[in-house]
Coordinates of C-alpha atoms and ligand atoms in Angstrom, one line a residue:
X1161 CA -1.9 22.1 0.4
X1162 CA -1.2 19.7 -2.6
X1163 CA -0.3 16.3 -1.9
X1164 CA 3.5 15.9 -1.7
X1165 CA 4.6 12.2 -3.8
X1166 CA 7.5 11.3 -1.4
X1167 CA 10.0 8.3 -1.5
X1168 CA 11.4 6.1 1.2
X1169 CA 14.5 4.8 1.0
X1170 CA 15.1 2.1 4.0
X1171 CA 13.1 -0.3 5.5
X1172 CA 14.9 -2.0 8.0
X1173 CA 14.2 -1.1 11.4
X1174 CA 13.4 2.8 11.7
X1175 CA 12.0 2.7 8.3
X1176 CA 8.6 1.3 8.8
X1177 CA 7.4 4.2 11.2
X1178 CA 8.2 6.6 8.9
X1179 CA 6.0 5.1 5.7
X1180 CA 3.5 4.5 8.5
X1181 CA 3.3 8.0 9.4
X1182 CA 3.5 9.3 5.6
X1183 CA 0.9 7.1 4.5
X1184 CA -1.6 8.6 7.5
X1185 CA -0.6 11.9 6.3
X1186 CA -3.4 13.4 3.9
X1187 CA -1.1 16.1 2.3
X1188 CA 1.5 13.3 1.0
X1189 CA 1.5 9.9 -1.1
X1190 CA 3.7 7.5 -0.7
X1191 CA 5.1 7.2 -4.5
X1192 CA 8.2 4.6 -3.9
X1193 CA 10.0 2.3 -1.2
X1194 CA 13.6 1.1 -2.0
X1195 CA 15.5 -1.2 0.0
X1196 CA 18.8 -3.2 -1.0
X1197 CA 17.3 -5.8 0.9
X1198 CA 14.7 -7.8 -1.2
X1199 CA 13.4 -9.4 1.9
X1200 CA 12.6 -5.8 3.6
X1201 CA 10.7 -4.9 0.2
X1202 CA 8.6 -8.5 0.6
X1203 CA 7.7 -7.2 4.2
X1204 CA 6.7 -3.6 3.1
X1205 CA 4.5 -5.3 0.1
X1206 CA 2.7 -7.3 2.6
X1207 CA 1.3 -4.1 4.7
X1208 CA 1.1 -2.2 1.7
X1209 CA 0.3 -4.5 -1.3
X1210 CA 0.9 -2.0 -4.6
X1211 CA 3.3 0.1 -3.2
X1212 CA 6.3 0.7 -6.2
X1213 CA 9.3 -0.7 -4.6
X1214 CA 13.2 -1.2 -5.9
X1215 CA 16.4 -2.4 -5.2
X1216 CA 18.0 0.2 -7.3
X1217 CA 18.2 3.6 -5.1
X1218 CA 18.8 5.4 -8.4
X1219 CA 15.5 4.6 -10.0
X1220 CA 14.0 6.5 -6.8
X1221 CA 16.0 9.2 -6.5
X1222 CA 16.1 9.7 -10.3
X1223 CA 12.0 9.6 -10.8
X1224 CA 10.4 13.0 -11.9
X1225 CA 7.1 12.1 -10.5
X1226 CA 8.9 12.2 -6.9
X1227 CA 9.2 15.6 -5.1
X1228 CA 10.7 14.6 -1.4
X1229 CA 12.6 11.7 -0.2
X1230 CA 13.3 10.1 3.0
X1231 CA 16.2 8.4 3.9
X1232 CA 16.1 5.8 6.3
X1233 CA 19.5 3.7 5.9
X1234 CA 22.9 3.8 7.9
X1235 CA 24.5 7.0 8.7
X1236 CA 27.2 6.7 5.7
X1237 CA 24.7 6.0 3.1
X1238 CA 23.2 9.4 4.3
X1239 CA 25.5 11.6 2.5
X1240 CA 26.0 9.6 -1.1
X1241 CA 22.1 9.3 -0.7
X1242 CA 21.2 13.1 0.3
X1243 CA 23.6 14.8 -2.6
X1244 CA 21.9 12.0 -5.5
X1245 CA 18.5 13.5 -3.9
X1246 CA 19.6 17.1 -3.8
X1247 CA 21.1 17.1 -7.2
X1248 CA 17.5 15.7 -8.8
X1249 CA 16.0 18.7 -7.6
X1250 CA 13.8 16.6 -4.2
X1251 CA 13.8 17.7 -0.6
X1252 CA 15.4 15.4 1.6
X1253 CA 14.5 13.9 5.1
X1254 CA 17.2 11.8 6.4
X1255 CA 17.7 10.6 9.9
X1256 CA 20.1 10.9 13.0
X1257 CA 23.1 11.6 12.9
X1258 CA 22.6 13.7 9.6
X1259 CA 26.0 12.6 8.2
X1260 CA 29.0 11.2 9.4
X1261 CA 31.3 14.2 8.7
X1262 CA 30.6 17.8 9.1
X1263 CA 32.1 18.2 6.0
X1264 CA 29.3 16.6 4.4
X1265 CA 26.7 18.2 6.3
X1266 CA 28.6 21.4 5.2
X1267 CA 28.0 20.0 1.8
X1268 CA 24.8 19.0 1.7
X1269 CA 23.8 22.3 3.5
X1270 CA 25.0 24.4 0.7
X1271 CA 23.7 22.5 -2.2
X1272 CA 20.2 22.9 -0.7
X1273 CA 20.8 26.1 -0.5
X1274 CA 22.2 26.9 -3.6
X1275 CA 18.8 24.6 -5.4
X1276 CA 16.5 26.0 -2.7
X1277 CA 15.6 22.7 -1.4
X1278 CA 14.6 21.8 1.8
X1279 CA 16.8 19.0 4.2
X1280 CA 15.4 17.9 7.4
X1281 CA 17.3 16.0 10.2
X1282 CA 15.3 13.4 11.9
X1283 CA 15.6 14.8 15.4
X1284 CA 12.2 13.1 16.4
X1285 CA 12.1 13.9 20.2
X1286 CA 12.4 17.7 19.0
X1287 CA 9.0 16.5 18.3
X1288 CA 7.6 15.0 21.7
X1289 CA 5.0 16.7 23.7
X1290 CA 7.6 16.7 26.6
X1291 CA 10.9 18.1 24.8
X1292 CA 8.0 20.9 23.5
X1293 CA 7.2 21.8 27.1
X1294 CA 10.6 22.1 28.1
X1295 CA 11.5 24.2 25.5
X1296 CA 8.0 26.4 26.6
X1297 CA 8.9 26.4 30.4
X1298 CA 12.1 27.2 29.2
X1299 CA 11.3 30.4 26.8
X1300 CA 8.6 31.9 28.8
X1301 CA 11.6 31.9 31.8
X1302 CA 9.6 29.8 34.3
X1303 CA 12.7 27.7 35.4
X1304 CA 14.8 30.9 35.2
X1305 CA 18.5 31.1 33.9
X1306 CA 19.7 27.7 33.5
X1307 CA 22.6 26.1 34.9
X1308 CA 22.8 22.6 33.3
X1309 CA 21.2 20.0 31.7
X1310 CA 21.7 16.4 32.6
X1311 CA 20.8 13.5 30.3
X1312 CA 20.7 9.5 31.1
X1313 CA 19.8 7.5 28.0
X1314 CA 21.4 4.3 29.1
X1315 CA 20.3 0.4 28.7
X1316 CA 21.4 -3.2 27.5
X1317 CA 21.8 -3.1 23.6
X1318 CA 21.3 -2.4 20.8
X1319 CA 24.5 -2.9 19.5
X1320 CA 24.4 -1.6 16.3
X1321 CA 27.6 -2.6 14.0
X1322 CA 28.8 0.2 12.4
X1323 CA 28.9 2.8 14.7
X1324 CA 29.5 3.4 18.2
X1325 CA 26.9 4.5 21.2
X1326 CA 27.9 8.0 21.0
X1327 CA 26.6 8.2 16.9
X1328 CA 23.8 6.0 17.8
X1329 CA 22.5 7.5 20.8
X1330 CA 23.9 10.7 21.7
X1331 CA 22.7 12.4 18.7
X1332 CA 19.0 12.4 20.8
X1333 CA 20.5 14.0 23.7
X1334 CA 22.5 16.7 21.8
X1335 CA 19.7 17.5 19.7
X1336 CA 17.3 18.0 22.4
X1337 CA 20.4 20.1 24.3
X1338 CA 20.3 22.1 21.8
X1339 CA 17.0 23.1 20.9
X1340 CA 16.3 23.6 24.7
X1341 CA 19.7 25.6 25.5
X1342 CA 19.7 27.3 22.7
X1343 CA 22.9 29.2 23.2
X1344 CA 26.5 27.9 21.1
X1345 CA 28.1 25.0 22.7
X1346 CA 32.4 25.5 23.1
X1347 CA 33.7 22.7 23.6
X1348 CA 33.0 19.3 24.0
X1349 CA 35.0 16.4 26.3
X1350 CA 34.2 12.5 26.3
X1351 CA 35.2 9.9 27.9
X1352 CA 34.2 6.5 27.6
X1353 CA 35.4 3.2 26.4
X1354 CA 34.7 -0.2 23.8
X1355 CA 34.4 -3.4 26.5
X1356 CA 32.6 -5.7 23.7
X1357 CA 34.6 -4.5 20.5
X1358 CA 36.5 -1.4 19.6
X1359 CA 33.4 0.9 18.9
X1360 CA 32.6 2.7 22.6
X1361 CA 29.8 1.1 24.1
X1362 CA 29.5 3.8 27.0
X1363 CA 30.2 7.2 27.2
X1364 CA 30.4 10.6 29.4
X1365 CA 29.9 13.9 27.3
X1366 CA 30.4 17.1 28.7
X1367 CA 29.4 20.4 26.5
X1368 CA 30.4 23.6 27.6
X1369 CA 27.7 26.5 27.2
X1370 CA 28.8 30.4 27.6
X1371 CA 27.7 31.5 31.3
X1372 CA 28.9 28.3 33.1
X1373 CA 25.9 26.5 31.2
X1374 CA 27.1 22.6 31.4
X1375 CA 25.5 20.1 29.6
X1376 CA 26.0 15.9 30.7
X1377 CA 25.0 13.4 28.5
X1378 CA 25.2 9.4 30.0
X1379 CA 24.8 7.0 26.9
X1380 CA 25.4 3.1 27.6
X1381 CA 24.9 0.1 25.5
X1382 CA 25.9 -2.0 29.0
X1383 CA 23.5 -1.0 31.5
X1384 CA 21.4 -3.6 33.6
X1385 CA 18.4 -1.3 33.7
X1386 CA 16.7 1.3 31.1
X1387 CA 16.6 4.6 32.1
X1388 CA 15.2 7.6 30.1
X1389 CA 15.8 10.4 32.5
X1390 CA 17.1 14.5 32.1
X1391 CA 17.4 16.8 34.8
X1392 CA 17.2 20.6 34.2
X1393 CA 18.5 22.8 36.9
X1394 CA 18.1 26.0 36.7
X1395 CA 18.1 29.2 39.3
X1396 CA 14.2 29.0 39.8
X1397 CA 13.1 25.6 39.2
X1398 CA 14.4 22.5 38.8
X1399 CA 12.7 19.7 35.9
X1400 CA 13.2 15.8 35.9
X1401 CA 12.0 14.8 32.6
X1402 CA 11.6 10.7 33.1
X1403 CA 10.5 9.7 29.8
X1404 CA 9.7 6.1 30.8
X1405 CA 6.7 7.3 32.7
X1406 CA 3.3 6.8 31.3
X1407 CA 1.6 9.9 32.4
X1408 CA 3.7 12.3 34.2
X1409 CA 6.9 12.1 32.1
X1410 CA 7.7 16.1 33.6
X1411 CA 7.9 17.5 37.2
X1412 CA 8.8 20.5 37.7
X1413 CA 10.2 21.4 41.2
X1414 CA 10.2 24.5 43.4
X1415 CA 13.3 23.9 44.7
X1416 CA 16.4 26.3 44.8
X1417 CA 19.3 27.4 46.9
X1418 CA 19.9 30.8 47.9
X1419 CA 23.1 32.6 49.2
X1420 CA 23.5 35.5 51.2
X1421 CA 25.8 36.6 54.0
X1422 CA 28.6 36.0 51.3
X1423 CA 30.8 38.4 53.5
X1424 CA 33.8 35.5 53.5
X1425 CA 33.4 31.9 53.0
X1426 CA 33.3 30.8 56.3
X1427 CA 29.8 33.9 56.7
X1428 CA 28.4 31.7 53.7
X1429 CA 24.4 31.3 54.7
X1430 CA 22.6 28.8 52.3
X1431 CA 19.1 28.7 52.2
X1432 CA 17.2 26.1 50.4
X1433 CA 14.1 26.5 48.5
X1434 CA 11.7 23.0 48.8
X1435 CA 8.0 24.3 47.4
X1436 CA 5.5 22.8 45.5
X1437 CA 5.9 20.1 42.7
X1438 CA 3.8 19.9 39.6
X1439 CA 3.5 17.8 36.1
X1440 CA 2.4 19.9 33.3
X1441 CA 0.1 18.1 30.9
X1442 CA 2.4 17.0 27.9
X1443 CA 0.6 16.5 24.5
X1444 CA 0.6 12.4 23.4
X1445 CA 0.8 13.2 19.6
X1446 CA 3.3 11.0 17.9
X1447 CA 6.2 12.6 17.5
X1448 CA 7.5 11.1 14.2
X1449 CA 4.0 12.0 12.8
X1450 CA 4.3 15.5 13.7
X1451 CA 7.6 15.6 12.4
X1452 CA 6.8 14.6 8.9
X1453 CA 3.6 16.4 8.7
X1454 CA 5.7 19.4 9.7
X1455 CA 7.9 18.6 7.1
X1456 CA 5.6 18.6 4.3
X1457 CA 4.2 22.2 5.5
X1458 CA 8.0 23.5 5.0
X1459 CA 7.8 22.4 1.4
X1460 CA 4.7 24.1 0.9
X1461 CA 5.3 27.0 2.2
X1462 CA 8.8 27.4 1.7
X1463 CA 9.9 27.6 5.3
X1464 CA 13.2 26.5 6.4
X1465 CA 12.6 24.0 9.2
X1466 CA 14.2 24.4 12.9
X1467 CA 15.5 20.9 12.5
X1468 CA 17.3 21.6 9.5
X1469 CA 20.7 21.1 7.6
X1470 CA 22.5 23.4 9.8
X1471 CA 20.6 21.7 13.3
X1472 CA 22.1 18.4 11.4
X1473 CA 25.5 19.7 11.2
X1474 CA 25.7 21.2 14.9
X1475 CA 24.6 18.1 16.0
X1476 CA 27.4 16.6 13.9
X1477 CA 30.2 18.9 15.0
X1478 CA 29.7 17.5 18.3
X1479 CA 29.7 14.0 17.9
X1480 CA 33.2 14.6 16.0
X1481 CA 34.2 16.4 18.9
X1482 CA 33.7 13.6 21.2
X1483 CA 35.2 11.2 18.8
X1484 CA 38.4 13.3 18.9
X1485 CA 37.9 14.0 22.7
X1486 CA 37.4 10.3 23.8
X1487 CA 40.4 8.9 21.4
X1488 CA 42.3 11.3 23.5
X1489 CA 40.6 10.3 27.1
X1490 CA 38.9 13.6 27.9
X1491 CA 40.4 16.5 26.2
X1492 CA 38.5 19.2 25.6
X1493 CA 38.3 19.9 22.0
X1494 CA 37.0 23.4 20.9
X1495 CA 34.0 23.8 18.8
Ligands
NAD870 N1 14.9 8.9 14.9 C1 15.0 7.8 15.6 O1 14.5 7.8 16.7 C2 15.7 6.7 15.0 C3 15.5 5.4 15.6 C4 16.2 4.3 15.0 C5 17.1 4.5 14.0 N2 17.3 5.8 13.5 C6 18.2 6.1 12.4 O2 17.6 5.5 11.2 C7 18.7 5.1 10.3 C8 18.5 3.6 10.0 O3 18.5 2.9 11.2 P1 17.8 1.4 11.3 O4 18.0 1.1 12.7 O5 16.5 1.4 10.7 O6 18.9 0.6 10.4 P2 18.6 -0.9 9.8 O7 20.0 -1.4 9.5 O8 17.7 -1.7 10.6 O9 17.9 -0.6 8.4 C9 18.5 0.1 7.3 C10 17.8 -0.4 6.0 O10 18.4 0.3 5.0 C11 18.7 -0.6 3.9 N3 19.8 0.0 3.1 C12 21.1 0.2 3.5 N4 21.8 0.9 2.5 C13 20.9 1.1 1.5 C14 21.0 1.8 0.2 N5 22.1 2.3 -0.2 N6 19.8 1.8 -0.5 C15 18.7 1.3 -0.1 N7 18.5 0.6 1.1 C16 19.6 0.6 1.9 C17 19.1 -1.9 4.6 O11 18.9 -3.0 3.7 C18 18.1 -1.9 5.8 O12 16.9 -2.6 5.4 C19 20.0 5.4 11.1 O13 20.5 6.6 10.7 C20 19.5 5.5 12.5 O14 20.4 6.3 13.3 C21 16.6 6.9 14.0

């Protein structure tokens, strides 16, 4: 594989991890950093003294000795940033959430296309050893049909200013809902509510899967406590997946209900399941720098990544969704 020359625009506080991670990648060089913020640009230079850096996002995203570029700013510099990229011929990496409209995602997914250029979404727990075991347990049928997914991502701060905790936060949980379920989400309601300023600073998301699949996601800027915690239930198995656990971040239980009898209601017999628990091993490998090496390999080889444009913009669609849903407290909107 020849050695990818890749620019980083943003280096506030996301974008640090990802030069770290390009620079311990042996199929890339880190060409450029730009930041609109001299001071960021001072802080770069002292970990990486030599490094090319700009204020001027132009000058990077106009270079012909630049082949990819990753985008690590605020969600509306993503699109403005992505299409510059796009239209200078360099695959693009940009972060959660992708954009903030679908119909820039829509945008950005066809001019890729039509240049045959890669995009990546930074959907980093996609990534983790414990979302990839999920999605195994899931695909070889271990925990059987699924019947919903459950998902807590809640703790004090950070506020962030321009958006709410549904952009900030909620595009982990619907990314990972996604790649795990697998099957197209219908509808979407939120409720939920700004106490601090207007943007919602908690919020409920329901997304409606065909087959009665539900998916829950908790996210809260105004919790006492952190907790990191999904629940998988499904007709054979049951998973807690408690990602604030050193070593065994997955259980998988042996627990299940059965019904028989189900002559009339009142004949109902329910019979419940309580076997064995167990924590498969999960793999420790740094998610973001699997990501990005994975992301260099889908240059070279031309492959279109399963995090890409189109994972972006589902991801998207949703988050509008509940936008519309919560201004309307709860209404389902249709996907
Ligand atoms: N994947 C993850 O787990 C993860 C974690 C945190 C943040 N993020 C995402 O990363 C992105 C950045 O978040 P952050 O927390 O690092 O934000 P931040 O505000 O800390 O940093 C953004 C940086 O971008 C710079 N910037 C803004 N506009 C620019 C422009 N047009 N050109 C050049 N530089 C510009 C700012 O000066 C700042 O230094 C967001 O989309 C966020 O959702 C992802």
């Amino acid at each position: 594989m020849s050695q990818l020359r890749v620019g980083v625009i943003g280096y506030g506080y996301w974008g640090p991890n990802v030069v770290r991670n390009l620079y311990a990648l042996e199929a890339c060089q880190v060409t450029a950093l730009c930041d609109k913020n001299p001071a960021a640009l001072q802080k770069a230079l002292r970990v990486y003294p030599g490094l090319r850096t700009t204020t001027d996002e132009r000058e990077l995203l106009t270079s012909p000795d630049i082949d990819a570029v990753a985008i690590v700013t605020p969600v509306w510099t993503h699109y403005p940033l992505a299409k510059m990229a796009l239209e200078n011929g360099k695959h693009v990496f940009v972060e959660k959430p992708f954009t903030a409209t679908a119909q820039q995602a829509e945008e950005l997914v066809e001019l890729a296309d039509r240049k045959n250029l890669r995009i990546m979404v930074d959907h980093t727990f996609l990534f983790t050893g414990a979302v990839k075991k999920i999605r195994e347990l899931v695909d070889k049928g271990v925990l059987g049909p699924l019947y919903y997914f459950d998902s807590s991502r809640i703790n004090l701060g950070l506020f962030q200013h321009d958006v709410s905790v549904v952009w900030d936060l909620a595009p982990h949980d619907l990314s990972i809902m996604d790649y795990v379920i697998r099957d197209k989400a219908e509808a979407v309601v939120a409720t939920g509510g700004g106490h601090v300023n207007d943007r919602a600073d908690m919020a409920f998301l329901t997304v409606y899967f065909p087959n009665k699949v539900l998916a829950h996601i908790n996210v809260n800027w105004l919790s006492p406590v952190k907790v990191r915690t999904t629940l998988i239930g499904a007709r054979d198995k049951m998973l807690v997946w408690n990602d604030l656990e050193a070593d065994e971040k997955i259980k998988v239980y042996d627990k299940g209900v059965t019904v028989t009898g189900a002559e009339g209601v009142y004949d109902l017999l329910v019979s419940y399941r309580s076997g064995d628990v167990w924590a498969p091993k999960v793999d420790q490998t740094e998610a973001l720098k699997a990501e990005l090496g994975y992301f260099l390999e889908c240059i070279d080889s031309g492959a279109t990544p399963f995090n890409d444009g189109q994972a972006g913009l589902r991801v998207v669609r949703m988050l509008e969704a509940a936008d519309k849903s919560l201004a309307e407290r709860g209404k389902a909107i249709l996907l």
